[in-house]
Structure formats: C-alpha cells, structure tokens
XYZ file of C-alpha atoms in Angstrom:
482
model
C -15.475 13.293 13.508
C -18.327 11.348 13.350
C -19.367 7.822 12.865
C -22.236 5.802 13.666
C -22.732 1.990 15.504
C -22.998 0.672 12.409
C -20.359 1.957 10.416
C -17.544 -0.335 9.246
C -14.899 1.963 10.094
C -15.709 3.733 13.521
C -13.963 5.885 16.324
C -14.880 5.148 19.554
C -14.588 7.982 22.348
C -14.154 6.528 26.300
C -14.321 9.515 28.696
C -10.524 9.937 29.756
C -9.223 8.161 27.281
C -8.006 9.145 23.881
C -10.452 8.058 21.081
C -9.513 4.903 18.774
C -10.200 4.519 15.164
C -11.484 0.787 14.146
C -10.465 -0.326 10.243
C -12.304 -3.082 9.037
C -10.591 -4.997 6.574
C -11.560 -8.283 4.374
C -9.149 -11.184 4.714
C -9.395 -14.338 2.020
C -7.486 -17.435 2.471
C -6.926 -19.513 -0.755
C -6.473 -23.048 0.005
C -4.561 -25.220 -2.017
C -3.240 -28.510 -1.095
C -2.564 -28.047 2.395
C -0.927 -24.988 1.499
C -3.086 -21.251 2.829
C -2.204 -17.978 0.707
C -3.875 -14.621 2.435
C -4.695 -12.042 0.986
C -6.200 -9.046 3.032
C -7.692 -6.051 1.046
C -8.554 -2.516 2.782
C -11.136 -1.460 0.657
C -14.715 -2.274 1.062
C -15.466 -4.092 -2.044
C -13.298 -7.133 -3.715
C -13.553 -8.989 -7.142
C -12.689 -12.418 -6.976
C -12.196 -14.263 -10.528
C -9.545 -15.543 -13.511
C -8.773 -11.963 -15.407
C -6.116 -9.539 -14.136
C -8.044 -6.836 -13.529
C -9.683 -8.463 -10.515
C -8.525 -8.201 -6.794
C -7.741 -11.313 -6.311
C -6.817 -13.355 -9.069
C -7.307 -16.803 -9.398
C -5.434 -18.183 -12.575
C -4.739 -21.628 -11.904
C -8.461 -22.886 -11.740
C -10.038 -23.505 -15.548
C -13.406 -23.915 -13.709
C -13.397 -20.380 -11.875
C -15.372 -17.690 -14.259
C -13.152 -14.669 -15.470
C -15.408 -12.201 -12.797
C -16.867 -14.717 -10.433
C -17.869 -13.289 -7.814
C -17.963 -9.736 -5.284
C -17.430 -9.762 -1.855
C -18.651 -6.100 -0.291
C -19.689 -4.527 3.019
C -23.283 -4.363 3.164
C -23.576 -1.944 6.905
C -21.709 -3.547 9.662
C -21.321 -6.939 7.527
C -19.717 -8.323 4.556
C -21.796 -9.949 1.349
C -21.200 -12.195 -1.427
C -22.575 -12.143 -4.677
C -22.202 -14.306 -7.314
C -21.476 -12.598 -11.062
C -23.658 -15.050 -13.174
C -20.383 -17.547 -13.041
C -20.186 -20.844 -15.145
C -19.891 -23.168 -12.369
C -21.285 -20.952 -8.927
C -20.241 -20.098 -5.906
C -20.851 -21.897 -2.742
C -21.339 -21.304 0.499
C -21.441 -23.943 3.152
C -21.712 -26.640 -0.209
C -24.938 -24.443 -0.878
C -24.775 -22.560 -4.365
C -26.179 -19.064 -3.684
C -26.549 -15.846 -5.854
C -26.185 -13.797 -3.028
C -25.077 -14.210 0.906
C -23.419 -12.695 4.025
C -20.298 -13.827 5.175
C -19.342 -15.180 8.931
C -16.235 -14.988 10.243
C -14.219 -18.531 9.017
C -16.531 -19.090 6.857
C -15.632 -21.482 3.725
C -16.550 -20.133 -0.103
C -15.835 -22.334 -2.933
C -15.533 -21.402 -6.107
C -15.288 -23.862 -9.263
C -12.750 -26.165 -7.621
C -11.140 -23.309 -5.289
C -12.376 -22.912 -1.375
C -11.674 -19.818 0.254
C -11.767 -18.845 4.035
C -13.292 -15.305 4.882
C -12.867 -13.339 7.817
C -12.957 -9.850 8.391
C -10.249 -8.130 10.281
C -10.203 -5.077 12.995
C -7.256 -3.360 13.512
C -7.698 -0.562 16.410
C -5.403 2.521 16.053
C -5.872 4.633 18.781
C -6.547 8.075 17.941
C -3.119 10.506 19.138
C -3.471 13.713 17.709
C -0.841 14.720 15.531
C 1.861 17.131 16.404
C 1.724 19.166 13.051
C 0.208 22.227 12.077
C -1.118 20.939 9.061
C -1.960 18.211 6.577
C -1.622 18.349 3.105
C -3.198 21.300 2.324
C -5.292 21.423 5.634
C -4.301 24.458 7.719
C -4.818 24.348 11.697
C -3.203 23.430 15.279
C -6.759 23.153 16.753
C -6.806 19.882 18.874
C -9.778 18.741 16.845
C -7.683 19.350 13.954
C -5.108 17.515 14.862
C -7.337 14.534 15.370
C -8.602 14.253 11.713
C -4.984 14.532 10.587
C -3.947 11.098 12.756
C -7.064 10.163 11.179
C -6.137 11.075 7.526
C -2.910 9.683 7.961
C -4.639 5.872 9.111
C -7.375 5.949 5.921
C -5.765 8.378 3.115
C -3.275 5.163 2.019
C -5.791 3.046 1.606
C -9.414 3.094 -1.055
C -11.953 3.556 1.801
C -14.821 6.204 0.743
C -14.915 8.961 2.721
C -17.802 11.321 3.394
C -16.852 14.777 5.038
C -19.296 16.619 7.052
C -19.142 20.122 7.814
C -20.962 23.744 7.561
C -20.424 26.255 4.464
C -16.915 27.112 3.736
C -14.939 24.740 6.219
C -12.997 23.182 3.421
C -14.571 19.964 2.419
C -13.114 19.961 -0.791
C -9.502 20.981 0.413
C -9.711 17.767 2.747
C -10.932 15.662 -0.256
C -7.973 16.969 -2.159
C -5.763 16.018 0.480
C -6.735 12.572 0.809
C -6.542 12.180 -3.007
C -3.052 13.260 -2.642
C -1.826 11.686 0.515
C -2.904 8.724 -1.676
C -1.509 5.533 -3.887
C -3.629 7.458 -6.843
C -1.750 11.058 -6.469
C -0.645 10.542 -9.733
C -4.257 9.442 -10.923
C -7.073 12.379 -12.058
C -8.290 14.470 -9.383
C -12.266 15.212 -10.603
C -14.814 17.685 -8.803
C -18.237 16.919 -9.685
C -20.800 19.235 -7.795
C -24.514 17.477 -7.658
C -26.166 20.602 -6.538
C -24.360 22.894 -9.869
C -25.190 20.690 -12.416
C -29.577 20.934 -14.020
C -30.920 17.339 -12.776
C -31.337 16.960 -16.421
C -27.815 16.571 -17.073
C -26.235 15.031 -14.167
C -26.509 10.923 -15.110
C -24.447 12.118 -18.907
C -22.112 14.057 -16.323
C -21.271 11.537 -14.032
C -21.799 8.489 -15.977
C -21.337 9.325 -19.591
C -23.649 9.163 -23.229
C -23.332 7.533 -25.981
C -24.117 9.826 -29.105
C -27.645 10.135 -30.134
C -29.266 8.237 -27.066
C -31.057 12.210 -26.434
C -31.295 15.227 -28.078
C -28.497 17.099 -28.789
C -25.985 13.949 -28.060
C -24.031 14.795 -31.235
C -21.040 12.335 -30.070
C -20.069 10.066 -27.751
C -18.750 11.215 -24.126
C -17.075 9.704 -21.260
C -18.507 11.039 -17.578
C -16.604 12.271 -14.283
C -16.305 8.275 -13.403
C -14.424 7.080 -16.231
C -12.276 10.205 -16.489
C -11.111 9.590 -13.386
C -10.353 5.945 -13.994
C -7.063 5.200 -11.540
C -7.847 8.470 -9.523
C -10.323 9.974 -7.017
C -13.512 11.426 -7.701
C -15.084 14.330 -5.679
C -18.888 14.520 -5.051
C -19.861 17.682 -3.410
C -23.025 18.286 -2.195
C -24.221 14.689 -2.160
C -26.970 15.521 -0.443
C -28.476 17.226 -3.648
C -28.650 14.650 -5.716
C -31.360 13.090 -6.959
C -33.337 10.664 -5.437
C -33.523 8.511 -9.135
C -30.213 8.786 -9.960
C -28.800 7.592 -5.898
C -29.139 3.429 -7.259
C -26.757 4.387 -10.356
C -24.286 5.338 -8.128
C -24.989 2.887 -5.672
C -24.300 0.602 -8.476
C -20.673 2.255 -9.339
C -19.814 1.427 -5.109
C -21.039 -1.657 -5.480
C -19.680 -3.102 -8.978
C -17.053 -0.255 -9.739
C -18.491 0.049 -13.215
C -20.877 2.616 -15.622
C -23.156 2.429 -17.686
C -23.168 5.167 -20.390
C -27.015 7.049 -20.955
C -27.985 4.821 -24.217
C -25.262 2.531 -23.847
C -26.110 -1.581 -23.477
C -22.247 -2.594 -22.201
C -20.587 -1.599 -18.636
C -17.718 -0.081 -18.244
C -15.176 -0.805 -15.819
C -13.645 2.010 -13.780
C -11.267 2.042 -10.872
C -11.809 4.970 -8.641
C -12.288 6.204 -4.987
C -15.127 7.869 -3.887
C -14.851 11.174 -1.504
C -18.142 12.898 -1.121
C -19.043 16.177 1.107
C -22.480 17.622 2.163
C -23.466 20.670 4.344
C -26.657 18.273 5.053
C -27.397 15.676 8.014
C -27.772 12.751 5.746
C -29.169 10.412 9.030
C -31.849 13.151 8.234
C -32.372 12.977 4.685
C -32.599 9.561 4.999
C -35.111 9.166 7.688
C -36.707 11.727 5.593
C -36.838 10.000 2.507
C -34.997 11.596 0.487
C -31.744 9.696 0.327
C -31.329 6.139 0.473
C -30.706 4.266 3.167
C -28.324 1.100 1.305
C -26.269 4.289 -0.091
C -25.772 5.953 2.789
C -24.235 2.902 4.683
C -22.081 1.926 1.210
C -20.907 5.534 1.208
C -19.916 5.920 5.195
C -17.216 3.699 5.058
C -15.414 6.688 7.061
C -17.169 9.960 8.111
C -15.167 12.952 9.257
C -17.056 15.711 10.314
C -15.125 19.397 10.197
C -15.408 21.327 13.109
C -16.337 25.134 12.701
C -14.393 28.189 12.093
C -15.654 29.613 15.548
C -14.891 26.355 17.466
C -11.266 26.470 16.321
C -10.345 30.524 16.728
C -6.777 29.317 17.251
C -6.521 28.933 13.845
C -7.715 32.006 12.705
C -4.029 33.754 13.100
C -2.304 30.583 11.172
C -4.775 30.808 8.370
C -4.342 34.200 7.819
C -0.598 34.027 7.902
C -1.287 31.478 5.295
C -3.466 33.283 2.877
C -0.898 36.348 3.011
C 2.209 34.177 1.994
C 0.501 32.252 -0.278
C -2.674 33.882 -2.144
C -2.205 35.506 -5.553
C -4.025 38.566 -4.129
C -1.349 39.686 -1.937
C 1.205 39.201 -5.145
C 3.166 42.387 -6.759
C 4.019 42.695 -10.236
C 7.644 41.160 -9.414
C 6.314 38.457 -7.214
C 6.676 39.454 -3.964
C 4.437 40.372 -1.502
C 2.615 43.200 -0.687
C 1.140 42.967 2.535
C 3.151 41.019 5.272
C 1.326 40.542 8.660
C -1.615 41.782 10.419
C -2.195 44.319 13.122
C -2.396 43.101 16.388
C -6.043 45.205 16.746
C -7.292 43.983 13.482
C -6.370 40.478 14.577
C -8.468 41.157 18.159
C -11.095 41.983 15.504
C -11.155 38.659 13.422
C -10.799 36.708 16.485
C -13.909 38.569 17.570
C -16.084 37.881 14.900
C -18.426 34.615 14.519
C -17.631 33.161 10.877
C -20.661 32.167 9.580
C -19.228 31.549 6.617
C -16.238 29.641 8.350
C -12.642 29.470 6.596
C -14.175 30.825 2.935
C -15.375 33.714 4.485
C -11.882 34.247 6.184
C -10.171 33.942 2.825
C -12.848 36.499 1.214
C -12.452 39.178 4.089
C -7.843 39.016 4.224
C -8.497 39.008 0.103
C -10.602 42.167 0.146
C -8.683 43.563 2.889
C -5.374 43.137 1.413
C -6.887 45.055 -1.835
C -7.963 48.408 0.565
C -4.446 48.277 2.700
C -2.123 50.913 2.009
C 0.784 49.768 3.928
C 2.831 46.379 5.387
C -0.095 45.918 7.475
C -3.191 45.308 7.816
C -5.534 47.678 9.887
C -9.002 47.826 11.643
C -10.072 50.459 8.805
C -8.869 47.952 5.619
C -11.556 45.042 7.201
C -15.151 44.782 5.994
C -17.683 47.350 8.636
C -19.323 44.115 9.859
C -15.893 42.081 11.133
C -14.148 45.999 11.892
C -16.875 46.257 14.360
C -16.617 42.856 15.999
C -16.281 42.577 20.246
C -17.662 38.956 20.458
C -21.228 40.030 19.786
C -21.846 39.527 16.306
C -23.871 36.863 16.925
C -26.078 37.793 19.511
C -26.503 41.242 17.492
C -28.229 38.855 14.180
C -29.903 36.366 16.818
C -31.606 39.516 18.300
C -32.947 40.863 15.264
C -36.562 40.511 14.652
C -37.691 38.104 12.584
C -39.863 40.302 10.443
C -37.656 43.326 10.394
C -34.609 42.203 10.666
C -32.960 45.603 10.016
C -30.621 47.576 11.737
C -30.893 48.823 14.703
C -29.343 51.578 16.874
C -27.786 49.009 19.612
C -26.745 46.872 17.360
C -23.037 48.639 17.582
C -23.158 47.678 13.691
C -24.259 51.304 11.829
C -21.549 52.647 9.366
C -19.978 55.873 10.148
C -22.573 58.477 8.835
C -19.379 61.174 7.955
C -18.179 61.967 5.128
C -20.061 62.770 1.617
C -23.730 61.700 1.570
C -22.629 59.266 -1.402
C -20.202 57.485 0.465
C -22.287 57.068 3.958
C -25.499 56.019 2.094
C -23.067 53.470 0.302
C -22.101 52.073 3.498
C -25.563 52.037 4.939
C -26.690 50.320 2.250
C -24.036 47.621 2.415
C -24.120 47.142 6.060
C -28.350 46.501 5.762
C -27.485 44.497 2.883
C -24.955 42.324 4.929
C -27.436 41.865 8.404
C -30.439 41.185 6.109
C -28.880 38.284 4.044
C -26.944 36.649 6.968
C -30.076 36.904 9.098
C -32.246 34.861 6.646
C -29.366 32.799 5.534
C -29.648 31.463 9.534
C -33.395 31.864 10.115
C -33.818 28.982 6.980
C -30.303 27.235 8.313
C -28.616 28.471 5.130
C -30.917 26.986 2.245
C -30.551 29.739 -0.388
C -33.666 28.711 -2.200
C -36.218 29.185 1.029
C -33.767 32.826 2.119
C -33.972 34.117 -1.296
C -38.254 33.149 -1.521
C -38.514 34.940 2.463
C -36.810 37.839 0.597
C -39.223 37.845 -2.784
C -35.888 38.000 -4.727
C -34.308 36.179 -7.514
C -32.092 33.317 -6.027
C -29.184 34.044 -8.607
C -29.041 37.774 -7.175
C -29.239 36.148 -3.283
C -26.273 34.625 -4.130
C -24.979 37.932 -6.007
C -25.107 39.170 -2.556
C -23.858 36.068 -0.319
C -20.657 36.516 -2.653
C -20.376 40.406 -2.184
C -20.343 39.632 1.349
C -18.337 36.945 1.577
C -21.739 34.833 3.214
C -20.040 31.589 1.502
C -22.820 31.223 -1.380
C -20.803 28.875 -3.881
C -21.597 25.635 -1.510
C -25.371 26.733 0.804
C -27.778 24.436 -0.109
C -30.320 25.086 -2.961
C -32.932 22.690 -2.552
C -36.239 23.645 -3.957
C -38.105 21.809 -2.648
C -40.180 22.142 0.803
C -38.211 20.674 3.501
C-alpha cells in the first residue's frame, strides 16, 4: 500500500505498531433557525443546489440556483466553486467564484449558510483473518492488509488507483471493489488507455455525436455514460494522453461529459478505479502526466505486492485455478486434474514470477493441458519453471547484455534426447523464453523499447510474451523515448 503526505486518504506506518488508515470525509451543516442538519458525504466531490440529483439538496430556498455550487478536494484540502449561480456563493460575506475551505468555516448560499468541516476518522489497519476478498486470492500478511483496507473504502465512492507490476491482478481488485460496492448492481466497464489508437480514445471514453468526424455515422454514448450508476475501470492510466488528462480531470471534478461535437454536458454518476504498471510520482515529475490529476485521482492508492514477495500464496492460487478454471473442465463438468505434486509444487515455489499471478495462471493452464493423470508432475510444467532451484533470477541477471543467450551453467538447456525435431523444438523455445524475459527486464518491461533492442515487430514481441506466459496483455507500450 502506498500513499503519499499529501493524500486525502493515507495509512500511516509507526515502527511496532500496526498501520492506520485515515478517511477524510466532508461534513456540511445547514442552518436554519437555530436548528443544525449534518450531512457528511464520503466521497471527494459534493454538489450543493435545488434539483434532486444533487448531493445535498436544498429545496426550501427559492434564491439557491438548481446546481449552485461544488465543494471538492483539491490535494490535502477542500475547494469551493461556484456553478455560475443566480444569486452567489459566499464565503466569509465575500462572493467568490472559487475558494478553499477552513475547518468551521461559514458558506452562504442565496439565503442558506452552511458550516464546513472536514472529518478524519482513523481505522487502524488489523489485517484480516480471511484467505480472500472478493475475488482476491491470498493469506500473505500484506494481503491481508489491503483486504481490511478494501473492506474500510469499497462501501464508499472514493477513487482508487492500484499500483502493481504485470499480472498481479489490478483489474481483479478493481472488480472487487466494484462489487463489494453500493453500485454492484450498476455496469462494471473496462476501458484500457494503452489498447485503444490515441485517435479514438476521447469518442471511447467520452462519447460522439454523429458527424462531428469522419466516419461518425450516428450518435454514441462513451465508457462514462455507459456506466452511469456503476464503476468504471481505467487500466493503464499511465498511457494516456497527455491532451486528453484535463477531460478527465473534468469528469472527477464535475462528474459530467462532454460528447466529441457535442455543445451540452452530460451528467454521469460513476466511480473511478484506475491501475498502472507505471510510477506516476515519476511521470509526473517527468511531465508527462499532470500533476492536479494525479492528486484528484489518489484519493486512495493501494499498491499490490509481487508474486515472489508473497510465495505463500502460490499453493492457494493454484488450488484455486484447478477448482475453478474452465481448462481443467471435462466434458461432464468435472474435473480433470485435482492437486499438484508435492515436487512440482517445490518447483513453482522455486521459480521468480516475472510475470506474477498471470503468469501462474498461464503455466497450471498449459500444464493441466500436457498432464496425463490426477496430478500434476515436474515433466507437465513449462522447461523454464521445471528447472527452477531458486536461481532463475540470478541465471537472466547474469546473462550478458549483448548476448543474452544460453549458456552451459545456466542449468536452463532442454534435454537434447530424443528426435532431432523435438530437441531443436525445445532449444528453440527455451532461447526464445531467456531472450524475451531478459530484454523485457533490461528496458523494465516496456514492450515498445524490448521489441526495437530486438529489431522485431512489437505485435510478434508480444506473440512471444503470450507463448511464454511473459504477461504481454498489460507491459507498457509507450513509444516514446523515456
């Protein structure tokens, strides 16, 4: 888990004490003679005004606007903004378009005050007892933090960003949250910034109306209004595009689109989980992702911890994938492989996971396809895991970096017996294997700089990730010079 200073929602770790999760909250007092309603909210951006569809509603007051005005967390702090209202908003009997909020501070608008103050509650952090959450698999101790964790921010709207290598499970966290939810019975929607040609992605994500570009033959809604009452998923924020970061800045901020070639916003009431393989601190430093996003969007940040920090797992997981994976399904439903060898276990626990719990999932899928029996062996696992004793990774980290080949103490050459067809196969695959996974690490997993280091097509580098199970559906693709 990981959270900054100046995060609204932060865990704070003592040394000998358990960690404790802070939820800032936004409390309004509406004052009416004599009489104090409160009202406190727990996500980071309210509506104040006369229609129903705002947060807090104020219908008894002819002289407050029907969306008056916004109060939202700006970093560590809350703001105010005024939504061009008849008769203003006021703070401290000043009329202002836009302020920050103190604690006890008075707001009036039309002929209504309200008192803001924002509320901590601590929650310290006891990890959970379970072995999973939701669809989140594991009894590591780190694992049984983010669940105590889940449980505190899944009921409420809180965006989430969830930090983590290739193939931990972002997205099976983000579907747990959405689930674990108030909107489970809302629209669950995946939208994946780095799958989608830049081109396309502002009609994807916020909708066109027809003929405001080529080819726009009729109107379409985007992810955000489709998921209107739901959740939607960003994956791989960190590709997207430096032009299109205030338009969704603007959807935190005002929860509303604005179609490509449309004039009139469109309200839409969703919560925001987003995932990256990327240091976004970095990116932003860097440039290349904004800095007024990054704080609206970590509202929470859990960071997943690594298949080979959490090797604990590795035996629940697979249990997992056997009872429940359509691979390991006969014609009649049941199952045709039921456990593991306790040597083929030794082996997985052995092995590194560079392509974390995805690259599990790959290996029990293609081994359940080669077993012949209940069980499976040392012989039915890929050559490169079959051959693991805990020194996979000093075997790719010792590789040269401009041969990075096999080599005869490696401990990883196939077994040259059997017909030449066969052994050149495996040769071939094993090479294939070390060479991909070795540039995959020397350019920390950015397919487009691996695949331009190997002079080969990027849509066959991730031919080959696939093959071998190197977790090529989520690396980075950036094209651009880091």
């Amino acid at each position: 888990m990981k959270l900054e200073a100046d995060s609204p929602t932060k865990i704070v770790y003592i040394p000998g004490q358990p960690p404790t999760l802070t939820l800032r909250r936004c409390k309004l007092e509406v004052i009416r003679d004599g009489r104090t309603e409160e009202h406190v909210f727990d996500r980071e951006v309210v509506t104040v005004g006369a229609a129903a569809d705002n947060d807090l509603v104020i219908a008894d007051d002819d002289t407050v606007s029907r969306q008056h005005c916004r109060i939202f967390l700006e970093g560590d702090h809350f703001m105010i903004r005024d939504l061009d209202s008849t008769n203003g908003t006021f703070v401290d009997r000043v009329r202002v378009r836009e302020a920050w909020l103190r604690p006890e501070q008075e707001v009036l608008i039309g002929k209504t005050t309200l008192r803001f103050s924002a509320v901590d509650q601590r929650v310290r952090i006891v990890p959970s007892e379970r072995d999973r959450y939701g669809e989140i698999i594991g009894r590591d101790r780190k694992m049984r933090e983010i669940y105590a964790i889940l449980e505190k921010i899944a009921p409420t709207d809180a965006t989430v960003v969830i930090e983590g290598e290739t193939g931990t499970g972002k997205e099976v966290v983000a579907r747990t949250i959405h689930q674990q939810s108030r909107r489970r019975d809302g629209p669950f929607m995946v939208f994946d910034c780095g799958a989608v040609p830049e081109n396309l992605i502002e009609s994807e994500l916020f909708g066109h109306e027809k003929g405001s570009f080529t080819g726009a033959v009729a109107t379409r809604q985007g992810v955000f209004e489709m998921a209107d009452g739901g959740t939607v998923f960003l994956d791989e924020l960190g590709e997207l595009a430096l032009e299109l970061q205030p338009k969704l800045l603007r959807v935190l901020e005002q929860r509303e689109v604005k179609r490509v070639g449309g004039a009139r916003p469109i309200k839409v009431d969703v919560r925001v989980v987003a995932a990256t393989n990327r240091d976004l601190e970095a990116e932003v430093r860097a440039g290349r992702f904004r800095e007024d996003l990054f704080y609206r969007l970590s509202v929470v940040r859990v960071l997943l911890p690594p298949l080979r920090e959490r090797k604990e797992d590795i035996e629940l997981l697979v249990r997992h994938f056997l009872r429940t994976g359509q691979f390991n399904r006969t014609r009649d439903g049941g199952r045709r492989v039921q456990r593991v060898s306790r040597e083929a276990l030794d082996r997985l626990l052995a092995y590194d996971w560079p392509g974390n719990v995805r690259e599990l999932h790959n290996v029990i899928e293609r081994a359940v396809s080669f077993c012949e029996g209940e069980s499976i062996e040392v012989h039915d696992l890929p050559d490169h895991v079959a051959r693991a004793r805990g020194r996979v990774s000093e075997a790719v980290a010792g590789a040269s970096a401009e041969t990075p080949a096999l080599s005869e103490g490696s401990g990883r050459s196939p077994v040259v017996s059997g017909p030449f067809k066969d052994a050149k196969e495996a040769w071939i695959a094993s090479f294939e294997r070390e060479y991909i996974e070795h540039l995959l690490r020397k350019n920390n997993f950015n397919i487009s700089h691996a695949a331009r280091e190997a002079d080969i097509d990027r849509k066959y580098f991730r031919k080959l990730m696939r093959k071998y199970g190197l977790g090529g559906a989520a690396a980075s693709e950036e094209g651009e010079e880091d």
